[in-house]
């Protein structure tokens, strides 16, 4: 078996590497991307047929809000939009023009859609870069403890409580708090608009802090696995400097998380709808959302096509970066194998157990109470009779939080589990799944929620379907990257020569090495999934009043945060508890190996007498070529 210190992996960073792209693999990946993009564009084109709504009615209302809607006016709009032959005929006409570079005119403003979409994309890219700077700084600070422990020979995953707090902060809540504190109270920064660099700070913080917490936790988990590989200890004994070891560890780690990181960047750009709405930023998210709400199909199609092309570009960039850093090791089948982590001690279960107990307490404390009864004064202060006070309608806040916990936690856990299964299955076939992975991630949950609401109506089920439809892709991308690395390890590479079949190879060697990291990734996604469900409830696309979903409770309490802070602090704190529980649970390592019999004291004593004698000598090379 090849030694883990292969120079093909850890050679000089500046070394020029060739990028051998297989023709067959490239064709399959390209076809997957093209078919997926065409399928999504077709789905958007026939959206009016699926929703059963008259496009002419939506266009009339968006153009003439208070005008009188007559059959003649609607017929005139249909002729103008070319809908005489139906929506399907209009879509085919649009597709023929799009292949010639003409994406059409907006149905509401009557202006060409491409210039407006490209201008909005430019604003969103500027915001994405600013948020990326914030996320990078925070992720670097969060990974420093993992690097220090790895250099000390203790490559264990940390609890990640700080990262969990940042991950659990809803972007719409963080945006509102930053707006009130730094723009209204302190007056340091402008509250709304997009007219200079100072307008970028607050929205970049609102987006970057959440992304940085998630990215820092993902990198910490991958770095802990890298520092457990044997080449790190060999380099330390050989006298390599600490900065060089850290750089080599980063080079070994980044390819495994490059695909999820690229999807995070696209997600920042496409998913900034709420932040752009709060700060009145004319970005691609707000433009696409407005087009979907007005059923402006050409603008919606142009916005989604631009986002999908952006996702494809980032995906190709991540693949090239991965091949650039790991190309020699992948070609020579010399990928180092991480040492299986030791099982966590009993103390590691304390934090998730405490968080779980608090969540259970939140869910149980108010169950005997009525969450719909209007029996108190509006915004009534807390008391012994009313421990958390009343909301803006005079309903018991504790009862609403407890009853909402069942739907919020249950729905979030089910969606995370379904996304985990889909991500594993799709990630095992990376070349075929590359198109759906990249394109699906380009669709923000809010846009998926709008499409789902148009088909099945706003509901808790529709919100769950929408979030599931767009939340599996980062897990699939992570799975695909790990599968490629595991297949390049020497003991896996030689298994087919020894008669191991393809199915057994995947189930016995590849899948066990992939499930653990992807499951921890899914646990990290659980707070984000809960926040996505909360965001859909915040925008009225999820559970409808008077339901007590946490996102809906949070949305109802936002206008009264100054008069009654508990209306926001309680549901937000509950989401933080969920995030800390998920992250701390993902840090636990359990030994699932079966069939290991316990050794009795007598046999242990006999074994110790048999194996007495000089300790074996370990020869360590003095240099690594």
JSON list of C-alpha atoms in Angstrom, two decimals, residues 40-41 43-48 94 103 105-108 113-114 117 284-308 443-444 446-448 450-451 454:
[
{"chain": "A", "resi": 40, "resn": "UNK", "atom": "CA", "xyz": [-36.33, 23.94, -15.39]},
{"chain": "A", "resi": 41, "resn": "UNK", "atom": "CA", "xyz": [-36.95, 26.52, -18.12]},
{"chain": "A", "resi": 43, "resn": "UNK", "atom": "CA", "xyz": [-41.29, 24.07, -16.01]},
{"chain": "A", "resi": 44, "resn": "UNK", "atom": "CA", "xyz": [-41.24, 27.84, -15.60]},
{"chain": "A", "resi": 45, "resn": "UNK", "atom": "CA", "xyz": [-42.74, 28.31, -19.06]},
{"chain": "A", "resi": 46, "resn": "UNK", "atom": "CA", "xyz": [-45.76, 26.11, -18.33]},
{"chain": "A", "resi": 47, "resn": "UNK", "atom": "CA", "xyz": [-46.13, 27.39, -14.75]},
{"chain": "A", "resi": 48, "resn": "UNK", "atom": "CA", "xyz": [-49.42, 29.18, -15.56]},
{"chain": "A", "resi": 94, "resn": "UNK", "atom": "CA", "xyz": [-39.98, 32.30, -26.64]},
{"chain": "A", "resi": 103, "resn": "UNK", "atom": "CA", "xyz": [-34.99, 36.58, -24.04]},
{"chain": "A", "resi": 105, "resn": "UNK", "atom": "CA", "xyz": [-39.67, 41.71, -23.08]},
{"chain": "A", "resi": 106, "resn": "UNK", "atom": "CA", "xyz": [-41.15, 41.91, -19.63]},
{"chain": "A", "resi": 107, "resn": "UNK", "atom": "CA", "xyz": [-44.89, 41.31, -19.54]},
{"chain": "A", "resi": 108, "resn": "UNK", "atom": "CA", "xyz": [-45.34, 44.00, -16.90]},
{"chain": "A", "resi": 113, "resn": "UNK", "atom": "CA", "xyz": [-35.57, 41.64, -19.65]},
{"chain": "A", "resi": 114, "resn": "UNK", "atom": "CA", "xyz": [-31.89, 40.83, -20.19]},
{"chain": "A", "resi": 117, "resn": "UNK", "atom": "CA", "xyz": [-31.53, 41.05, -15.08]},
{"chain": "A", "resi": 284, "resn": "UNK", "atom": "CA", "xyz": [-31.26, 39.31, -8.71]},
{"chain": "A", "resi": 285, "resn": "UNK", "atom": "CA", "xyz": [-33.16, 37.68, -5.83]},
{"chain": "A", "resi": 286, "resn": "UNK", "atom": "CA", "xyz": [-35.60, 40.54, -5.45]},
{"chain": "A", "resi": 287, "resn": "UNK", "atom": "CA", "xyz": [-36.00, 40.83, -9.23]},
{"chain": "A", "resi": 288, "resn": "UNK", "atom": "CA", "xyz": [-36.76, 37.13, -9.63]},
{"chain": "A", "resi": 289, "resn": "UNK", "atom": "CA", "xyz": [-39.15, 37.15, -6.67]},
{"chain": "A", "resi": 290, "resn": "UNK", "atom": "CA", "xyz": [-41.08, 40.12, -8.08]},
{"chain": "A", "resi": 291, "resn": "UNK", "atom": "CA", "xyz": [-41.30, 38.42, -11.48]},
{"chain": "A", "resi": 292, "resn": "UNK", "atom": "CA", "xyz": [-42.64, 35.23, -9.91]},
{"chain": "A", "resi": 293, "resn": "UNK", "atom": "CA", "xyz": [-45.23, 37.12, -7.87]},
{"chain": "A", "resi": 294, "resn": "UNK", "atom": "CA", "xyz": [-46.45, 39.02, -10.96]},
{"chain": "A", "resi": 295, "resn": "UNK", "atom": "CA", "xyz": [-46.29, 35.92, -13.20]},
{"chain": "A", "resi": 296, "resn": "UNK", "atom": "CA", "xyz": [-43.91, 37.84, -15.47]},
{"chain": "A", "resi": 297, "resn": "UNK", "atom": "CA", "xyz": [-42.70, 34.65, -17.16]},
{"chain": "A", "resi": 298, "resn": "UNK", "atom": "CA", "xyz": [-39.98, 36.19, -19.43]},
{"chain": "A", "resi": 299, "resn": "UNK", "atom": "CA", "xyz": [-38.35, 38.03, -16.51]},
{"chain": "A", "resi": 300, "resn": "UNK", "atom": "CA", "xyz": [-38.63, 34.94, -14.31]},
{"chain": "A", "resi": 301, "resn": "UNK", "atom": "CA", "xyz": [-37.08, 32.72, -16.96]},
{"chain": "A", "resi": 302, "resn": "UNK", "atom": "CA", "xyz": [-34.24, 35.18, -17.61]},
{"chain": "A", "resi": 303, "resn": "UNK", "atom": "CA", "xyz": [-33.48, 35.50, -13.90]},
{"chain": "A", "resi": 304, "resn": "UNK", "atom": "CA", "xyz": [-33.45, 31.74, -13.33]},
{"chain": "A", "resi": 305, "resn": "UNK", "atom": "CA", "xyz": [-31.34, 31.12, -16.45]},
{"chain": "A", "resi": 306, "resn": "UNK", "atom": "CA", "xyz": [-28.73, 33.63, -15.23]},
{"chain": "A", "resi": 307, "resn": "UNK", "atom": "CA", "xyz": [-28.67, 32.00, -11.79]},
{"chain": "A", "resi": 308, "resn": "UNK", "atom": "CA", "xyz": [-28.32, 28.53, -13.30]},
{"chain": "A", "resi": 443, "resn": "UNK", "atom": "CA", "xyz": [-33.03, 28.12, -7.06]},
{"chain": "A", "resi": 444, "resn": "UNK", "atom": "CA", "xyz": [-33.54, 29.81, -3.68]},
{"chain": "A", "resi": 446, "resn": "UNK", "atom": "CA", "xyz": [-38.31, 31.25, -1.61]},
{"chain": "A", "resi": 447, "resn": "UNK", "atom": "CA", "xyz": [-38.58, 30.87, -5.39]},
{"chain": "A", "resi": 448, "resn": "UNK", "atom": "CA", "xyz": [-39.29, 27.17, -4.97]},
{"chain": "A", "resi": 450, "resn": "UNK", "atom": "CA", "xyz": [-43.55, 30.49, -4.78]},
{"chain": "A", "resi": 451, "resn": "UNK", "atom": "CA", "xyz": [-43.73, 27.82, -7.48]},
{"chain": "A", "resi": 454, "resn": "UNK", "atom": "CA", "xyz": [-48.77, 28.42, -7.08]}
]
